[in-house]
mmCIF file of C-alpha atoms in Angstrom:
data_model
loop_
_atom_site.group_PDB
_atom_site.id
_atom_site.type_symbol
_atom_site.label_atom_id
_atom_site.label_comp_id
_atom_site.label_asym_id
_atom_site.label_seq_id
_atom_site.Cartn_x
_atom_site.Cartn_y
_atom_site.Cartn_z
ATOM 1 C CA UNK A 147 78.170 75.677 20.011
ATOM 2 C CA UNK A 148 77.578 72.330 20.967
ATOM 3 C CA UNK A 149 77.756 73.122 24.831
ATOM 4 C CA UNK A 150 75.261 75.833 24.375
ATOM 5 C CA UNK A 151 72.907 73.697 22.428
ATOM 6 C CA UNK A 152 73.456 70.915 25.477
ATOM 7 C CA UNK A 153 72.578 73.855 28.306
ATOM 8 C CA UNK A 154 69.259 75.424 26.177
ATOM 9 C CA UNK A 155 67.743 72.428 25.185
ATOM 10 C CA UNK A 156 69.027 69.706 27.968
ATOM 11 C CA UNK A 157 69.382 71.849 30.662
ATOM 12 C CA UNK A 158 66.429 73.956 30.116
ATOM 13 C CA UNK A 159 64.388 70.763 29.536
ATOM 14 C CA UNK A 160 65.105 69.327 32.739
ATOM 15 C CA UNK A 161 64.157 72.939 34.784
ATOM 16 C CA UNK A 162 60.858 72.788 32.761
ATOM 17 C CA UNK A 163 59.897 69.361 33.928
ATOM 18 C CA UNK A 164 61.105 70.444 37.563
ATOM 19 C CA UNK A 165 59.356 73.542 37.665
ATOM 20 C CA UNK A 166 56.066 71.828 36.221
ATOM 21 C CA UNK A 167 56.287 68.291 38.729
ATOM 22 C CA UNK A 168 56.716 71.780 41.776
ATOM 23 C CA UNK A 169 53.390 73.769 40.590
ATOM 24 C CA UNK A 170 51.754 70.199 39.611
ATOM 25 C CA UNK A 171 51.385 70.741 35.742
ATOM 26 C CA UNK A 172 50.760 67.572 33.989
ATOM 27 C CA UNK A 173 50.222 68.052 30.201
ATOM 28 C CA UNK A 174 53.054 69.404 27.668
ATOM 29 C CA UNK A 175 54.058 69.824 23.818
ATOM 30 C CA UNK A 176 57.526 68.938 23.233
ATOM 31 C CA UNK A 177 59.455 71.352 20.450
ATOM 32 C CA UNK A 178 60.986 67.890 19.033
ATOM 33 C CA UNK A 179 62.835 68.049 15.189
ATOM 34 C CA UNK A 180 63.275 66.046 11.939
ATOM 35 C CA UNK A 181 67.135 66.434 13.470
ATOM 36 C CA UNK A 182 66.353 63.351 15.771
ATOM 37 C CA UNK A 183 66.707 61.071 12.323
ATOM 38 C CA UNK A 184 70.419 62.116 10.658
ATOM 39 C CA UNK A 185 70.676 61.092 7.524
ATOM 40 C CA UNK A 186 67.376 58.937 6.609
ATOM 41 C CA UNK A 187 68.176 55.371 5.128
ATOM 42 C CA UNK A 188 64.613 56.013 3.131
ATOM 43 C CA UNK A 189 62.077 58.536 2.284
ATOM 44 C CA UNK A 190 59.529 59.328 3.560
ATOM 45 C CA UNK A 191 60.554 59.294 7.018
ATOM 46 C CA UNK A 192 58.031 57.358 9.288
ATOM 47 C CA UNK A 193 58.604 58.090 13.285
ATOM 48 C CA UNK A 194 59.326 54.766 14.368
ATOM 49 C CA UNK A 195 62.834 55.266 11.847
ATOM 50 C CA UNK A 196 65.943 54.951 13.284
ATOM 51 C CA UNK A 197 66.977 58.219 15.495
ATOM 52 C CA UNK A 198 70.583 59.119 14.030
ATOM 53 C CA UNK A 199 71.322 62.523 14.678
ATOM 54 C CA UNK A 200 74.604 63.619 12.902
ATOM 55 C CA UNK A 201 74.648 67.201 14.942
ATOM 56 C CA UNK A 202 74.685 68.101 18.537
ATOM 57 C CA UNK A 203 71.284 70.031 18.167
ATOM 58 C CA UNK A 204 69.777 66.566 16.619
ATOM 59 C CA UNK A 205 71.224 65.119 20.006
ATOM 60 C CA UNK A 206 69.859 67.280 22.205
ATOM 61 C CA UNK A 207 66.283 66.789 20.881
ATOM 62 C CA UNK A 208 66.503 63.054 20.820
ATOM 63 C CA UNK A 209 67.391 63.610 24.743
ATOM 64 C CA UNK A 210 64.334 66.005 24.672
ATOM 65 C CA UNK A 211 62.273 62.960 23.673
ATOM 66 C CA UNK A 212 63.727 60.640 25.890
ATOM 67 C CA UNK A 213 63.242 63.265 29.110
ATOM 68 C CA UNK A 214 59.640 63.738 27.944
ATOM 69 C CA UNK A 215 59.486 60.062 27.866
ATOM 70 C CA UNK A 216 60.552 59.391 31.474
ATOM 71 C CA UNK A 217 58.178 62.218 32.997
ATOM 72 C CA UNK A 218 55.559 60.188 31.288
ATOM 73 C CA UNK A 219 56.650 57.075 33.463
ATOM 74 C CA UNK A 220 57.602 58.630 36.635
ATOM 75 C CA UNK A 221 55.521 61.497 37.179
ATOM 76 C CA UNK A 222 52.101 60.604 35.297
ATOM 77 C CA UNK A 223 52.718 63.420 32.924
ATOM 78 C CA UNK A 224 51.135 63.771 29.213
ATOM 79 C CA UNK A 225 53.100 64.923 26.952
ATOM 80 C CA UNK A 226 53.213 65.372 22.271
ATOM 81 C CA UNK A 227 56.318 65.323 20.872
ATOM 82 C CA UNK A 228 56.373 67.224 17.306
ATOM 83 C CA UNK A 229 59.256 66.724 15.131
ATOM 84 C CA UNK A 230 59.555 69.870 12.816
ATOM 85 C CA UNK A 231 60.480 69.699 9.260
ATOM 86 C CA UNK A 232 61.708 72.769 7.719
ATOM 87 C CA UNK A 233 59.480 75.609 8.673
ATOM 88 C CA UNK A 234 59.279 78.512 6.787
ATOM 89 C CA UNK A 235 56.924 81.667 6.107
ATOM 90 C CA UNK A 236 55.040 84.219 8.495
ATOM 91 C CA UNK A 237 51.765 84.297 9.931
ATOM 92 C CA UNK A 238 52.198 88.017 9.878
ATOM 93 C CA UNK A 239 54.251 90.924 8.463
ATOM 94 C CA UNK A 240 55.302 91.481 11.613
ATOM 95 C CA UNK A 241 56.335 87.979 12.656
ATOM 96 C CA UNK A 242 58.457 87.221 9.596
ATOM 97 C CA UNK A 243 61.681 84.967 9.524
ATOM 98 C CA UNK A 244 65.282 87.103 8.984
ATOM 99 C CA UNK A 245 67.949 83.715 9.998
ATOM 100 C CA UNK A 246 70.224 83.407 8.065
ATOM 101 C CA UNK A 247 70.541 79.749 8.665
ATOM 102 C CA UNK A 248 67.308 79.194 7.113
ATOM 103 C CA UNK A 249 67.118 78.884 2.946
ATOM 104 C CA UNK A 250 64.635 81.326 2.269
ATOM 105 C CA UNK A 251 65.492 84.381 4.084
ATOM 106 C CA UNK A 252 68.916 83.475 2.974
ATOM 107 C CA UNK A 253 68.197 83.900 0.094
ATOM 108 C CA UNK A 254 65.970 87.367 0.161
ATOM 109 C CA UNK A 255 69.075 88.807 1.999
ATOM 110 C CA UNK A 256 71.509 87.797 -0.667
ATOM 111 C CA UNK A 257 69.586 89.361 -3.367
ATOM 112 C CA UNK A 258 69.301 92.391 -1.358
ATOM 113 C CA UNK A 259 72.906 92.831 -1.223
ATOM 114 C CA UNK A 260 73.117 92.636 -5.080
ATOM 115 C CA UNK A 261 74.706 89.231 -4.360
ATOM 116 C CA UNK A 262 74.327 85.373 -5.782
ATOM 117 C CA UNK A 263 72.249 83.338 -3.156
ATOM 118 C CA UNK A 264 74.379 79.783 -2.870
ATOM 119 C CA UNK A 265 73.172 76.554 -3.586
ATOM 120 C CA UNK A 266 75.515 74.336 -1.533
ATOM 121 C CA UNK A 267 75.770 71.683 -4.020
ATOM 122 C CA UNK A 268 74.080 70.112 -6.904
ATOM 123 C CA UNK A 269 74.875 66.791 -7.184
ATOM 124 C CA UNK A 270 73.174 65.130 -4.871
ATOM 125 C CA UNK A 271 71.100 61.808 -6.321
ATOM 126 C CA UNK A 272 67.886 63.733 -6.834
ATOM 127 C CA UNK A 273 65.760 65.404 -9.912
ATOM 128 C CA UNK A 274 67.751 68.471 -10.299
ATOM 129 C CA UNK A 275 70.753 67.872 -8.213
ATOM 130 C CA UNK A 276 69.663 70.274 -4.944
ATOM 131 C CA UNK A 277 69.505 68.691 -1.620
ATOM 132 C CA UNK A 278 65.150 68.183 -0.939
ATOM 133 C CA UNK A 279 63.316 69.130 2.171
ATOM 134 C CA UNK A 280 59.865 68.685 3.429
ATOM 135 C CA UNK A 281 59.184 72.842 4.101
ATOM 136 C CA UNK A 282 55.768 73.122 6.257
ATOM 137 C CA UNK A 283 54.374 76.939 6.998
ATOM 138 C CA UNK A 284 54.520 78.170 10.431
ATOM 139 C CA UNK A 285 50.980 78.836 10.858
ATOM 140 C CA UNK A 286 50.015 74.810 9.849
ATOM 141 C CA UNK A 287 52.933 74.375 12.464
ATOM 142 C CA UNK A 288 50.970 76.474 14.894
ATOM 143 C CA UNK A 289 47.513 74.242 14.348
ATOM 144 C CA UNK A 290 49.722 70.998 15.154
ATOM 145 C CA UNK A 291 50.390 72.825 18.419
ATOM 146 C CA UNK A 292 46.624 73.573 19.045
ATOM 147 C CA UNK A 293 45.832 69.763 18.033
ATOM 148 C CA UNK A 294 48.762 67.963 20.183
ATOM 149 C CA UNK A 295 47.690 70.719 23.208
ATOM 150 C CA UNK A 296 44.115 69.374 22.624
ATOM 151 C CA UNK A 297 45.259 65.294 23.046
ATOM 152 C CA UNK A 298 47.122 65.884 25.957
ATOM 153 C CA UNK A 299 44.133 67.429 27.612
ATOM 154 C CA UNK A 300 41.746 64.525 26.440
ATOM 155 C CA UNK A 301 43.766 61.088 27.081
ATOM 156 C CA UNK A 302 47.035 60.288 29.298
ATOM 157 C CA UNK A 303 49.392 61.062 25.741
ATOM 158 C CA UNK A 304 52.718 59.735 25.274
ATOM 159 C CA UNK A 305 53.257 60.192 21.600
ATOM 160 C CA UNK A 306 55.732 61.281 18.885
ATOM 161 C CA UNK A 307 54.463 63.000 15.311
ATOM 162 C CA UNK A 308 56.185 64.146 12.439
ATOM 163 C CA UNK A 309 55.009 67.936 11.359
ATOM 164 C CA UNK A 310 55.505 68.704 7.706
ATOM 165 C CA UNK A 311 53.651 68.352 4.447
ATOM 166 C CA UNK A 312 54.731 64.757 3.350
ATOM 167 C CA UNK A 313 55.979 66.360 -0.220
ATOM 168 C CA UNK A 314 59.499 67.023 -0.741
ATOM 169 C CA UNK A 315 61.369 70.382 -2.596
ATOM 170 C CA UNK A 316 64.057 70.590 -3.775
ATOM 171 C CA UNK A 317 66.543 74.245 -3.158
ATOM 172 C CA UNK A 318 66.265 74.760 -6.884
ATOM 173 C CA UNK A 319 62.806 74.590 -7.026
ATOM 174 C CA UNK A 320 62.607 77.009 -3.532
ATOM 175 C CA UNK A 321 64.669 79.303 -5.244
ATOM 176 C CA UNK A 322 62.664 79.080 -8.080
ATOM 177 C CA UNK A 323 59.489 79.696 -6.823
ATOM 178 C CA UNK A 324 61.404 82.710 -5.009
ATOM 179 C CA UNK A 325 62.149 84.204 -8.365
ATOM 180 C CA UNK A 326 57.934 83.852 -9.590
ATOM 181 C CA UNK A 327 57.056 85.367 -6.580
ATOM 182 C CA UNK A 328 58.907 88.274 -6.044
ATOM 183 C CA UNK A 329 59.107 88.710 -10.420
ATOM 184 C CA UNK A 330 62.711 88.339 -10.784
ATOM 185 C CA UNK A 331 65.023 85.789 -11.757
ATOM 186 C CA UNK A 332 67.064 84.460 -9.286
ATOM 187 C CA UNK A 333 70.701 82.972 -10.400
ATOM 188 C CA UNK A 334 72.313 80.885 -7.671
ATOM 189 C CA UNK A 335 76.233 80.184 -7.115
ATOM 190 C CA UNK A 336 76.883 76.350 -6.589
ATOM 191 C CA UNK A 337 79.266 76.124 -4.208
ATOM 192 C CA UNK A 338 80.678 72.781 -2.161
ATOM 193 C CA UNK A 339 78.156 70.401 -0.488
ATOM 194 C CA UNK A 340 77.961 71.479 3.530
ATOM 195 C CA UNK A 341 79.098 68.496 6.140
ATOM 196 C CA UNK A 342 76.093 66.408 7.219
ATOM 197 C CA UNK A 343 73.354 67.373 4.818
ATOM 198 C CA UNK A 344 71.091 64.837 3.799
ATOM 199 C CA UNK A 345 70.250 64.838 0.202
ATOM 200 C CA UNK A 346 66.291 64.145 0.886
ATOM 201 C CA UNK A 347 64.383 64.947 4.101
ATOM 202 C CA UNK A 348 60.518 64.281 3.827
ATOM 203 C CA UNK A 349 57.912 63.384 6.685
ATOM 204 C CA UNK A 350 55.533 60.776 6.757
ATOM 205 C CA UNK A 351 52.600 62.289 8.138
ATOM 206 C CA UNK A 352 50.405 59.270 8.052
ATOM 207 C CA UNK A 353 50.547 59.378 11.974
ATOM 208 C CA UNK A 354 49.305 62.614 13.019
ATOM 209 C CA UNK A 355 46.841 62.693 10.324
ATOM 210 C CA UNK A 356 44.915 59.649 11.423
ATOM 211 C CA UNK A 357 45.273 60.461 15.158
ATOM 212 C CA UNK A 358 44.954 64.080 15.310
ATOM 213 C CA UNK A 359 42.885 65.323 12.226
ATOM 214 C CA UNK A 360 45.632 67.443 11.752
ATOM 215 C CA UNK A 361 47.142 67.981 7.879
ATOM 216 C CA UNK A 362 49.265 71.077 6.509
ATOM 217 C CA UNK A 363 47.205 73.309 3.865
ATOM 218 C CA UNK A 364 50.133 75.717 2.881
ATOM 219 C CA UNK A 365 51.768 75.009 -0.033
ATOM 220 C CA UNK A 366 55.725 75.994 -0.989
ATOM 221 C CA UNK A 367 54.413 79.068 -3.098
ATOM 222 C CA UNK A 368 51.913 80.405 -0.247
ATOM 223 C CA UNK A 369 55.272 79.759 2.459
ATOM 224 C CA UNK A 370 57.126 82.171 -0.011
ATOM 225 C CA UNK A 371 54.490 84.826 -0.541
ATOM 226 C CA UNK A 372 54.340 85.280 2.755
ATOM 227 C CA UNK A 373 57.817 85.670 3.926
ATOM 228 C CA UNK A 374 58.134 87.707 1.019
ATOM 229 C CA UNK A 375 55.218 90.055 2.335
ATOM 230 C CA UNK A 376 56.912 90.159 5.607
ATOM 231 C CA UNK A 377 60.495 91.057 4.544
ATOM 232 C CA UNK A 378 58.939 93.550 2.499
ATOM 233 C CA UNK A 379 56.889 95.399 5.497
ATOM 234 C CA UNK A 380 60.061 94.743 7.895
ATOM 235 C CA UNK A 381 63.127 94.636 6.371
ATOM 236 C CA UNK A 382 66.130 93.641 8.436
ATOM 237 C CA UNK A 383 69.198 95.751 9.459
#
């Protein structure tokens, strides 16, 4: 896995930027992630933090950056980096999320099999004992897209933002707010802690909100409702 994170996102970085310096395209968003920072030493995370990724994908997207970076220098190129929070939700029925990496379709499918959707710890030093995330919807992800695209086209742009909602949840809570939207209570399993999580991840998005306008207007309930609605209309295999 880590090889095949190195090709996609290295390699396939570096035939981007060759294929755009050949056909003389000068402006880019980078797909950049909240990966880049490990294990935060303090929340909420501001973008001049220390980058500590604990995982090969965090790697790879720190090398993103730093590829980005150099284009800037050496070939006059404009670029927005976003790092991602957790996203989660659908702009559409038909565009929902099934991984089964990510918490909230991970949990839709273990309740469709009848089965206990797993909290992978709870005693982590927060509230309720559940690791915390900053979860921002896809379609305020989308606008932050439309905004960075926008910069880059205005002003020679060499700049990094964090993309989430600035406000932290905790897995209990997702899986709570699961359970009032769908009208069902939801009983996790608490199982071990997983390698490498962080108990809190939360953006600062003081950056992107001054510079680009740009703020999330999705809340954690409206993220659910509409993944719901779109593992409802297409449910996977």
């Amino acid at each position: 896995m880590p090889l095949y994170y190195y090709r996609e996102n290295v390699g396939g970085m570096v035939e981007l930027l060759a294929a755009m310096n050949d056909v003389g395209v000068t402006q880019f968003v980078y797909s950049s992630s909240a990966a880049v920072y490990g294990t935060p030493s303090a929340n909420p995370i501001y973008e001049d933090a220390q980058l500590a990724p604990d995982s090969p994908y965090g790697e790879t997207k720190v090398v993103g950056e730093w590829l980005s970076r150099n284009a800037g220098l050496a070939d006059g190129v404009s670029w927005v980096a976003l790092r991602y929070f957790n996203v989660a939700g659908a702009a559409s029925d038909d565009l929902g999320d099934n991984s089964i990496n990510n918490l909230i379709p991970m949990v839709f499918r273990a309740l469709a099999l009848g089965e206990r959707p797993q909290i992978f710890g709870d005693d982590y030093p927060t509230a309720d004992g559940t690791c915390i995330r900053d979860y921002i919807h896809v379609a305020d992800l989308a606008d932050a897209h439309v905004v960075a695209a926008a910069r880059c086209e205005s002003s020679r742009s060499a700049e990094i933002f964090n993309v989430g909602r600035g406000v932290g949840s905790s897995v209990r809570e997702v899986m709570d707010t699961i359970g009032s939207v769908i009208g069902r209570d939801v009983e996790p399993e608490v199982v071990a802690r997983r390698v490498g999580d962080p108990p809190a991840s939360t953006a600062a998005t003081d950056r992107i909100e001054k510079a680009l306008g740009w703020r999330a207007t999705h809340d954690l309930r409206a993220m659910v409702a509409s993944a719901w609605s779109a593992w409802q209309a297409f449910p996977p295999n």
